[in-house]
């Protein structure tokens, strides 16, 4: 593990957010990896900016160029490769009746609650998303509420982004209050990677607000490797659990990072130790610049067969692909194996 005085897990989450590493050269220097990456690799940040919080860097292995956490965030030369079938909008999201609102699924809507992220993952399917055209302020959120009043079949709101936990607690609380006034809304689901990269983001105030809500709160972590889970993160999850929040995880299957049965079994077991249930394992969304992370469906099915042999059913995530224009995730049928 990296040893550095730059990492301080006990500071305020907003200070951690202000001190993220954005220079690839600095990141490889912190990890003692200057000899392992070329200028061509590091130049890939102009295709998609690099952002990595220091608490996440602390979990990386010093001197290991193949560290599975490092490879998720460090720009590399393969991002310059263009492949047929990969594009800037693989899920056909870049059009919406209301800025910041996606209504792909009949009973759920997704709100781009915050358009920034604490960490920029190189495989992100929204790495080319026009966030500048989907900024959401209080007025835009009130328009979302009006939309929901006119679409009474919607019973669940999903906060996404970017990362919705980039918003302050009072902003989340205000929007939660608006939703609580709509009789048809039963659930609020929050998708976030922030707690695993800055565990201090889960505050007592936020947990108290969740606990007080009549809505069912579901928190979906985005964790791809067991090394991402440490004691600080587990403590954050316990705070959410004590606030009656349902804890789930979705991962992306990434070549060279978590593409073995051993890695997937370790992830599911480690998640359950932290009281989190595996939910989805996504095949890579075919976004331009991330083709080097992709795996074939056949290889994924072989992997799932190995997981089924090693894990109880409740620790095996659903293998899915998201297809632009479809009204749900598309399960990959394991019987085809």
mmCIF file of N, CA, C and O in Angstrom, residues 116-197:
data_model
loop_
_atom_site.group_PDB
_atom_site.id
_atom_site.type_symbol
_atom_site.label_atom_id
_atom_site.label_comp_id
_atom_site.label_asym_id
_atom_site.label_seq_id
_atom_site.Cartn_x
_atom_site.Cartn_y
_atom_site.Cartn_z
ATOM 1 N N UNK A 116 -20.680 16.867 -11.957
ATOM 2 C CA UNK A 116 -19.264 16.597 -11.722
ATOM 3 C C UNK A 116 -19.075 15.286 -10.978
ATOM 4 O O UNK A 116 -20.021 14.729 -10.414
ATOM 5 N N UNK A 117 -17.852 14.786 -10.985
ATOM 6 C CA UNK A 117 -17.494 13.565 -10.251
ATOM 7 C C UNK A 117 -16.257 13.836 -9.411
ATOM 8 O O UNK A 117 -15.419 14.667 -9.769
ATOM 9 N N UNK A 118 -16.130 13.081 -8.317
ATOM 10 C CA UNK A 118 -14.913 13.160 -7.513
ATOM 11 C C UNK A 118 -13.770 12.437 -8.193
ATOM 12 O O UNK A 118 -12.605 12.805 -8.040
ATOM 13 N N UNK A 119 -14.108 11.388 -8.948
ATOM 14 C CA UNK A 119 -13.110 10.592 -9.653
ATOM 15 C C UNK A 119 -13.591 10.407 -11.093
ATOM 16 O O UNK A 119 -14.778 10.211 -11.327
ATOM 17 N N UNK A 120 -12.678 10.505 -12.046
ATOM 18 C CA UNK A 120 -13.016 10.245 -13.438
ATOM 19 C C UNK A 120 -12.514 8.858 -13.811
ATOM 20 O O UNK A 120 -11.305 8.626 -13.896
ATOM 21 N N UNK A 121 -13.443 7.929 -14.005
ATOM 22 C CA UNK A 121 -13.096 6.563 -14.383
ATOM 23 C C UNK A 121 -12.928 6.506 -15.893
ATOM 24 O O UNK A 121 -13.777 7.002 -16.638
ATOM 25 N N UNK A 122 -11.848 5.893 -16.355
ATOM 26 C CA UNK A 122 -11.510 5.938 -17.781
ATOM 27 C C UNK A 122 -12.506 5.195 -18.647
ATOM 28 O O UNK A 122 -12.598 5.457 -19.845
ATOM 29 N N UNK A 123 -13.276 4.280 -18.088
ATOM 30 C CA UNK A 123 -14.254 3.495 -18.835
ATOM 31 C C UNK A 123 -15.644 4.131 -18.824
ATOM 32 O O UNK A 123 -16.602 3.549 -19.338
ATOM 33 N N UNK A 124 -15.785 5.307 -18.234
ATOM 34 C CA UNK A 124 -17.092 5.921 -18.009
ATOM 35 C C UNK A 124 -17.879 6.080 -19.309
ATOM 36 O O UNK A 124 -17.394 6.679 -20.270
ATOM 37 N N UNK A 125 -19.113 5.584 -19.323
ATOM 38 C CA UNK A 125 -19.924 5.685 -20.536
ATOM 39 C C UNK A 125 -20.410 7.103 -20.788
ATOM 40 O O UNK A 125 -20.898 7.413 -21.877
ATOM 41 N N UNK A 126 -20.260 7.990 -19.801
ATOM 42 C CA UNK A 126 -20.633 9.388 -19.987
ATOM 43 C C UNK A 126 -19.399 10.286 -20.104
ATOM 44 O O UNK A 126 -19.472 11.486 -19.839
ATOM 45 N N UNK A 127 -18.280 9.741 -20.534
ATOM 46 C CA UNK A 127 -17.069 10.560 -20.633
ATOM 47 C C UNK A 127 -17.201 11.637 -21.705
ATOM 48 O O UNK A 127 -16.457 12.621 -21.688
ATOM 49 N N UNK A 128 -18.149 11.470 -22.647
ATOM 50 C CA UNK A 128 -18.379 12.476 -23.684
ATOM 51 C C UNK A 128 -19.726 13.184 -23.506
ATOM 52 O O UNK A 128 -20.156 13.918 -24.396
ATOM 53 N N UNK A 129 -20.388 12.960 -22.377
ATOM 54 C CA UNK A 129 -21.732 13.510 -22.181
ATOM 55 C C UNK A 129 -21.676 15.041 -22.092
ATOM 56 O O UNK A 129 -20.798 15.595 -21.427
ATOM 57 N N UNK A 130 -22.607 15.751 -22.756
ATOM 58 C CA UNK A 130 -22.602 17.218 -22.720
ATOM 59 C C UNK A 130 -23.180 17.767 -21.410
ATOM 60 O O UNK A 130 -24.280 18.312 -21.367
ATOM 61 N N UNK A 131 -22.427 17.607 -20.348
ATOM 62 C CA UNK A 131 -22.914 18.044 -19.044
ATOM 63 C C UNK A 131 -23.226 19.541 -19.022
ATOM 64 O O UNK A 131 -24.107 19.986 -18.291
ATOM 65 N N UNK A 132 -22.509 20.311 -19.838
ATOM 66 C CA UNK A 132 -22.741 21.751 -19.851
ATOM 67 C C UNK A 132 -24.162 22.084 -20.286
ATOM 68 O O UNK A 132 -24.704 23.143 -19.939
ATOM 69 N N UNK A 133 -24.796 21.185 -21.044
ATOM 70 C CA UNK A 133 -26.169 21.409 -21.491
ATOM 71 C C UNK A 133 -27.183 20.764 -20.553
ATOM 72 O O UNK A 133 -28.390 20.841 -20.805
ATOM 73 N N UNK A 134 -26.719 20.116 -19.520
ATOM 74 C CA UNK A 134 -27.622 19.415 -18.610
ATOM 75 C C UNK A 134 -27.377 19.800 -17.155
ATOM 76 O O UNK A 134 -27.612 19.009 -16.249
ATOM 77 N N UNK A 135 -26.872 21.024 -16.950
ATOM 78 C CA UNK A 135 -26.678 21.512 -15.591
ATOM 79 C C UNK A 135 -28.033 21.637 -14.904
ATOM 80 O O UNK A 135 -29.010 22.088 -15.492
ATOM 81 N N UNK A 136 -28.090 21.223 -13.655
ATOM 82 C CA UNK A 136 -29.354 21.228 -12.926
ATOM 83 C C UNK A 136 -29.248 22.172 -11.730
ATOM 84 O O UNK A 136 -28.431 21.958 -10.845
ATOM 85 N N UNK A 137 -30.067 23.222 -11.742
ATOM 86 C CA UNK A 137 -30.151 24.123 -10.598
ATOM 87 C C UNK A 137 -31.505 23.922 -9.917
ATOM 88 O O UNK A 137 -32.286 23.038 -10.292
ATOM 89 N N UNK A 138 -31.793 24.732 -8.922
ATOM 90 C CA UNK A 138 -33.038 24.550 -8.168
ATOM 91 C C UNK A 138 -34.266 24.715 -9.061
ATOM 92 O O UNK A 138 -35.231 23.948 -8.945
ATOM 93 N N UNK A 139 -34.223 25.663 -9.988
ATOM 94 C CA UNK A 139 -35.356 25.861 -10.888
ATOM 95 C C UNK A 139 -35.568 24.634 -11.771
ATOM 96 O O UNK A 139 -36.704 24.191 -11.991
ATOM 97 N N UNK A 140 -34.476 24.070 -12.259
ATOM 98 C CA UNK A 140 -34.586 22.868 -13.097
ATOM 99 C C UNK A 140 -35.146 21.694 -12.296
ATOM 100 O O UNK A 140 -35.947 20.896 -12.812
ATOM 101 N N UNK A 141 -34.764 21.594 -11.034
ATOM 102 C CA UNK A 141 -35.286 20.519 -10.195
ATOM 103 C C UNK A 141 -36.772 20.704 -9.917
ATOM 104 O O UNK A 141 -37.531 19.724 -9.833
ATOM 105 N N UNK A 142 -37.219 21.947 -9.804
ATOM 106 C CA UNK A 142 -38.651 22.204 -9.646
ATOM 107 C C UNK A 142 -39.410 21.800 -10.913
ATOM 108 O O UNK A 142 -40.553 21.323 -10.837
ATOM 109 N N UNK A 143 -38.782 21.958 -12.073
ATOM 110 C CA UNK A 143 -39.391 21.493 -13.318
ATOM 111 C C UNK A 143 -39.490 19.970 -13.329
ATOM 112 O O UNK A 143 -40.463 19.403 -13.838
ATOM 113 N N UNK A 144 -38.488 19.302 -12.765
ATOM 114 C CA UNK A 144 -38.547 17.847 -12.631
ATOM 115 C C UNK A 144 -39.727 17.449 -11.750
ATOM 116 O O UNK A 144 -40.474 16.512 -12.068
ATOM 117 N N UNK A 145 -39.914 18.160 -10.653
ATOM 118 C CA UNK A 145 -41.032 17.873 -9.756
ATOM 119 C C UNK A 145 -42.362 18.050 -10.480
ATOM 120 O O UNK A 145 -43.277 17.218 -10.354
ATOM 121 N N UNK A 146 -42.477 19.116 -11.284
ATOM 122 C CA UNK A 146 -43.703 19.323 -12.069
ATOM 123 C C UNK A 146 -43.909 18.191 -13.061
ATOM 124 O O UNK A 146 -45.035 17.729 -13.278
ATOM 125 N N UNK A 147 -42.837 17.741 -13.673
ATOM 126 C CA UNK A 147 -42.904 16.621 -14.609
ATOM 127 C C UNK A 147 -43.446 15.382 -13.895
ATOM 128 O O UNK A 147 -44.307 14.665 -14.423
ATOM 129 N N UNK A 148 -42.966 15.136 -12.693
ATOM 130 C CA UNK A 148 -43.417 13.981 -11.933
ATOM 131 C C UNK A 148 -44.891 14.093 -11.556
ATOM 132 O O UNK A 148 -45.616 13.088 -11.530
ATOM 133 N N UNK A 149 -45.351 15.297 -11.275
ATOM 134 C CA UNK A 149 -46.768 15.496 -10.957
ATOM 135 C C UNK A 149 -47.652 15.104 -12.129
ATOM 136 O O UNK A 149 -48.792 14.653 -11.946
ATOM 137 N N UNK A 150 -47.118 15.264 -13.335
ATOM 138 C CA UNK A 150 -47.882 14.943 -14.539
ATOM 139 C C UNK A 150 -47.633 13.532 -15.050
ATOM 140 O O UNK A 150 -48.193 13.135 -16.079
ATOM 141 N N UNK A 151 -46.763 12.797 -14.359
ATOM 142 C CA UNK A 151 -46.453 11.418 -14.746
ATOM 143 C C UNK A 151 -46.578 10.545 -13.489
ATOM 144 O O UNK A 151 -45.590 10.104 -12.913
ATOM 145 N N UNK A 152 -47.821 10.310 -13.112
ATOM 146 C CA UNK A 152 -48.081 9.676 -11.820
ATOM 147 C C UNK A 152 -47.733 8.184 -11.806
ATOM 148 O O UNK A 152 -47.764 7.562 -10.745
ATOM 149 N N UNK A 153 -47.408 7.612 -12.966
ATOM 150 C CA UNK A 153 -46.983 6.206 -12.996
ATOM 151 C C UNK A 153 -45.514 6.052 -12.571
ATOM 152 O O UNK A 153 -45.050 4.937 -12.348
ATOM 153 N N UNK A 154 -44.802 7.174 -12.440
ATOM 154 C CA UNK A 154 -43.411 7.119 -11.966
ATOM 155 C C UNK A 154 -43.422 7.010 -10.450
ATOM 156 O O UNK A 154 -43.986 7.857 -9.761
ATOM 157 N N UNK A 155 -42.806 5.951 -9.926
ATOM 158 C CA UNK A 155 -42.791 5.785 -8.466
ATOM 159 C C UNK A 155 -41.395 5.754 -7.866
ATOM 160 O O UNK A 155 -41.237 5.576 -6.663
ATOM 161 N N UNK A 156 -40.371 5.925 -8.720
ATOM 162 C CA UNK A 156 -38.999 5.909 -8.221
ATOM 163 C C UNK A 156 -38.169 6.965 -8.931
ATOM 164 O O UNK A 156 -38.254 7.110 -10.155
ATOM 165 N N UNK A 157 -37.368 7.681 -8.155
ATOM 166 C CA UNK A 157 -36.457 8.686 -8.703
ATOM 167 C C UNK A 157 -35.035 8.217 -8.436
ATOM 168 O O UNK A 157 -34.701 7.800 -7.321
ATOM 169 N N UNK A 158 -34.219 8.287 -9.484
ATOM 170 C CA UNK A 158 -32.818 7.872 -9.400
ATOM 171 C C UNK A 158 -31.939 9.105 -9.522
ATOM 172 O O UNK A 158 -32.046 9.850 -10.507
ATOM 173 N N UNK A 159 -31.107 9.339 -8.535
ATOM 174 C CA UNK A 159 -30.148 10.436 -8.604
ATOM 175 C C UNK A 159 -28.835 9.916 -9.165
ATOM 176 O O UNK A 159 -28.239 8.981 -8.635
ATOM 177 N N UNK A 160 -28.385 10.557 -10.249
ATOM 178 C CA UNK A 160 -27.170 10.135 -10.919
ATOM 179 C C UNK A 160 -26.375 11.373 -11.282
ATOM 180 O O UNK A 160 -26.550 12.443 -10.721
ATOM 181 N N UNK A 161 -25.497 11.241 -12.262
ATOM 182 C CA UNK A 161 -24.699 12.383 -12.666
ATOM 183 C C UNK A 161 -23.785 12.044 -13.825
ATOM 184 O O UNK A 161 -24.171 11.244 -14.673
ATOM 185 N N UNK A 162 -22.579 12.514 -13.775
ATOM 186 C CA UNK A 162 -21.780 12.925 -12.630
ATOM 187 C C UNK A 162 -22.011 12.028 -11.410
ATOM 188 O O UNK A 162 -22.240 10.846 -11.511
ATOM 189 N N UNK A 163 -21.966 12.661 -10.269
ATOM 190 C CA UNK A 163 -22.177 11.965 -9.013
ATOM 191 C C UNK A 163 -23.052 12.834 -8.124
ATOM 192 O O UNK A 163 -22.690 13.964 -7.789
ATOM 193 N N UNK A 164 -24.239 12.316 -7.731
ATOM 194 C CA UNK A 164 -25.171 13.148 -6.961
ATOM 195 C C UNK A 164 -24.636 13.573 -5.602
ATOM 196 O O UNK A 164 -25.051 14.606 -5.065
ATOM 197 N N UNK A 165 -23.698 12.794 -5.037
ATOM 198 C CA UNK A 165 -23.164 13.174 -3.724
ATOM 199 C C UNK A 165 -22.130 14.277 -3.810
ATOM 200 O O UNK A 165 -21.579 14.686 -2.781
ATOM 201 N N UNK A 166 -21.889 14.799 -5.007
ATOM 202 C CA UNK A 166 -21.115 16.035 -5.122
ATOM 203 C C UNK A 166 -21.922 17.210 -4.577
ATOM 204 O O UNK A 166 -21.376 18.247 -4.229
ATOM 205 N N UNK A 167 -23.231 17.040 -4.499
ATOM 206 C CA UNK A 167 -24.090 18.067 -3.899
ATOM 207 C C UNK A 167 -23.932 18.062 -2.389
ATOM 208 O O UNK A 167 -23.635 17.026 -1.778
ATOM 209 N N UNK A 168 -24.149 19.209 -1.775
ATOM 210 C CA UNK A 168 -24.086 19.303 -0.317
ATOM 211 C C UNK A 168 -25.324 18.666 0.306
ATOM 212 O O UNK A 168 -26.365 18.495 -0.340
ATOM 213 N N UNK A 169 -25.211 18.347 1.583
ATOM 214 C CA UNK A 169 -26.300 17.678 2.289
ATOM 215 C C UNK A 169 -27.601 18.468 2.217
ATOM 216 O O UNK A 169 -28.678 17.897 2.034
ATOM 217 N N UNK A 170 -27.514 19.799 2.362
ATOM 218 C CA UNK A 170 -28.750 20.580 2.385
ATOM 219 C C UNK A 170 -29.449 20.570 1.027
ATOM 220 O O UNK A 170 -30.680 20.622 0.948
ATOM 221 N N UNK A 171 -28.689 20.483 -0.063
ATOM 222 C CA UNK A 171 -29.289 20.420 -1.394
ATOM 223 C C UNK A 171 -29.999 19.083 -1.593
ATOM 224 O O UNK A 171 -31.103 19.020 -2.168
ATOM 225 N N UNK A 172 -29.392 18.001 -1.118
ATOM 226 C CA UNK A 172 -30.025 16.692 -1.214
ATOM 227 C C UNK A 172 -31.284 16.662 -0.354
ATOM 228 O O UNK A 172 -32.334 16.159 -0.776
ATOM 229 N N UNK A 173 -31.194 17.226 0.835
ATOM 230 C CA UNK A 173 -32.334 17.246 1.742
ATOM 231 C C UNK A 173 -33.498 18.028 1.143
ATOM 232 O O UNK A 173 -34.664 17.611 1.234
ATOM 233 N N UNK A 174 -33.196 19.159 0.513
ATOM 234 C CA UNK A 174 -34.255 19.978 -0.103
ATOM 235 C C UNK A 174 -34.985 19.201 -1.198
ATOM 236 O O UNK A 174 -36.221 19.194 -1.251
ATOM 237 N N UNK A 175 -34.239 18.529 -2.056
ATOM 238 C CA UNK A 175 -34.888 17.799 -3.138
ATOM 239 C C UNK A 175 -35.668 16.603 -2.593
ATOM 240 O O UNK A 175 -36.760 16.289 -3.077
ATOM 241 N N UNK A 176 -35.133 15.958 -1.581
ATOM 242 C CA UNK A 176 -35.837 14.853 -0.943
ATOM 243 C C UNK A 176 -37.178 15.334 -0.386
ATOM 244 O O UNK A 176 -38.207 14.656 -0.515
ATOM 245 N N UNK A 177 -37.177 16.523 0.172
ATOM 246 C CA UNK A 177 -38.424 17.092 0.701
ATOM 247 C C UNK A 177 -39.450 17.291 -0.412
ATOM 248 O O UNK A 177 -40.651 17.040 -0.224
ATOM 249 N N UNK A 178 -39.002 17.745 -1.585
ATOM 250 C CA UNK A 178 -39.927 17.931 -2.712
ATOM 251 C C UNK A 178 -40.535 16.589 -3.129
ATOM 252 O O UNK A 178 -41.741 16.500 -3.403
ATOM 253 N N UNK A 179 -39.716 15.561 -3.161
ATOM 254 C CA UNK A 179 -40.201 14.237 -3.579
ATOM 255 C C UNK A 179 -41.158 13.650 -2.546
ATOM 256 O O UNK A 179 -42.128 12.961 -2.908
ATOM 257 N N UNK A 180 -40.898 13.932 -1.281
ATOM 258 C CA UNK A 180 -41.747 13.386 -0.215
ATOM 259 C C UNK A 180 -43.161 13.936 -0.273
ATOM 260 O O UNK A 180 -44.087 13.339 0.281
ATOM 261 N N UNK A 181 -43.343 15.036 -0.977
ATOM 262 C CA UNK A 181 -44.673 15.638 -1.116
ATOM 263 C C UNK A 181 -45.472 15.040 -2.271
ATOM 264 O O UNK A 181 -46.642 15.382 -2.457
ATOM 265 N N UNK A 182 -44.843 14.153 -3.048
ATOM 266 C CA UNK A 182 -45.519 13.521 -4.180
ATOM 267 C C UNK A 182 -45.991 12.134 -3.759
ATOM 268 O O UNK A 182 -45.165 11.253 -3.488
ATOM 269 N N UNK A 183 -47.302 11.910 -3.698
ATOM 270 C CA UNK A 183 -47.810 10.653 -3.106
ATOM 271 C C UNK A 183 -47.405 9.391 -3.861
ATOM 272 O O UNK A 183 -47.336 8.316 -3.256
ATOM 273 N N UNK A 184 -47.100 9.509 -5.171
ATOM 274 C CA UNK A 184 -46.792 8.286 -5.916
ATOM 275 C C UNK A 184 -45.338 7.838 -5.758
ATOM 276 O O UNK A 184 -44.987 6.714 -6.085
ATOM 277 N N UNK A 185 -44.457 8.733 -5.263
ATOM 278 C CA UNK A 185 -43.034 8.391 -5.160
ATOM 279 C C UNK A 185 -42.809 7.512 -3.922
ATOM 280 O O UNK A 185 -43.091 7.914 -2.796
ATOM 281 N N UNK A 186 -42.288 6.315 -4.177
ATOM 282 C CA UNK A 186 -42.040 5.354 -3.107
ATOM 283 C C UNK A 186 -40.564 5.247 -2.744
ATOM 284 O O UNK A 186 -40.221 4.938 -1.607
ATOM 285 N N UNK A 187 -39.705 5.452 -3.739
ATOM 286 C CA UNK A 187 -38.285 5.168 -3.539
ATOM 287 C C UNK A 187 -37.408 6.274 -4.118
ATOM 288 O O UNK A 187 -37.722 6.854 -5.160
ATOM 289 N N UNK A 188 -36.300 6.500 -3.436
ATOM 290 C CA UNK A 188 -35.223 7.326 -3.967
ATOM 291 C C UNK A 188 -33.989 6.446 -4.053
ATOM 292 O O UNK A 188 -33.556 5.856 -3.055
ATOM 293 N N UNK A 189 -33.433 6.344 -5.262
ATOM 294 C CA UNK A 189 -32.218 5.553 -5.454
ATOM 295 C C UNK A 189 -31.072 6.502 -5.785
ATOM 296 O O UNK A 189 -31.217 7.395 -6.614
ATOM 297 N N UNK A 190 -29.944 6.285 -5.146
ATOM 298 C CA UNK A 190 -28.769 7.132 -5.345
ATOM 299 C C UNK A 190 -27.628 6.260 -5.846
ATOM 300 O O UNK A 190 -27.251 5.277 -5.203
ATOM 301 N N UNK A 191 -27.096 6.626 -7.000
ATOM 302 C CA UNK A 191 -25.928 5.930 -7.548
ATOM 303 C C UNK A 191 -24.707 6.817 -7.335
ATOM 304 O O UNK A 191 -24.690 7.964 -7.785
ATOM 305 N N UNK A 192 -23.693 6.268 -6.668
ATOM 306 C CA UNK A 192 -22.541 7.109 -6.340
ATOM 307 C C UNK A 192 -21.274 6.280 -6.207
ATOM 308 O O UNK A 192 -21.298 5.144 -5.729
ATOM 309 N N UNK A 193 -20.185 6.887 -6.628
ATOM 310 C CA UNK A 193 -18.851 6.309 -6.406
ATOM 311 C C UNK A 193 -18.109 7.101 -5.324
ATOM 312 O O UNK A 193 -17.020 6.723 -4.901
ATOM 313 N N UNK A 194 -18.700 8.170 -4.865
ATOM 314 C CA UNK A 194 -17.988 9.070 -3.963
ATOM 315 C C UNK A 194 -17.592 8.423 -2.633
ATOM 316 O O UNK A 194 -16.448 8.598 -2.187
ATOM 317 N N UNK A 195 -18.452 7.633 -1.985
ATOM 318 C CA UNK A 195 -18.034 7.065 -0.698
ATOM 319 C C UNK A 195 -16.823 6.148 -0.785
ATOM 320 O O UNK A 195 -16.061 6.053 0.176
ATOM 321 N N UNK A 196 -16.631 5.470 -1.922
ATOM 322 C CA UNK A 196 -15.492 4.570 -2.018
ATOM 323 C C UNK A 196 -14.202 5.319 -2.316
ATOM 324 O O UNK A 196 -13.117 4.819 -2.040
ATOM 325 N N UNK A 197 -14.300 6.540 -2.853
ATOM 326 C CA UNK A 197 -13.087 7.320 -3.115
ATOM 327 C C UNK A 197 -12.856 8.393 -2.054
ATOM 328 O O UNK A 197 -11.715 8.793 -1.820
#
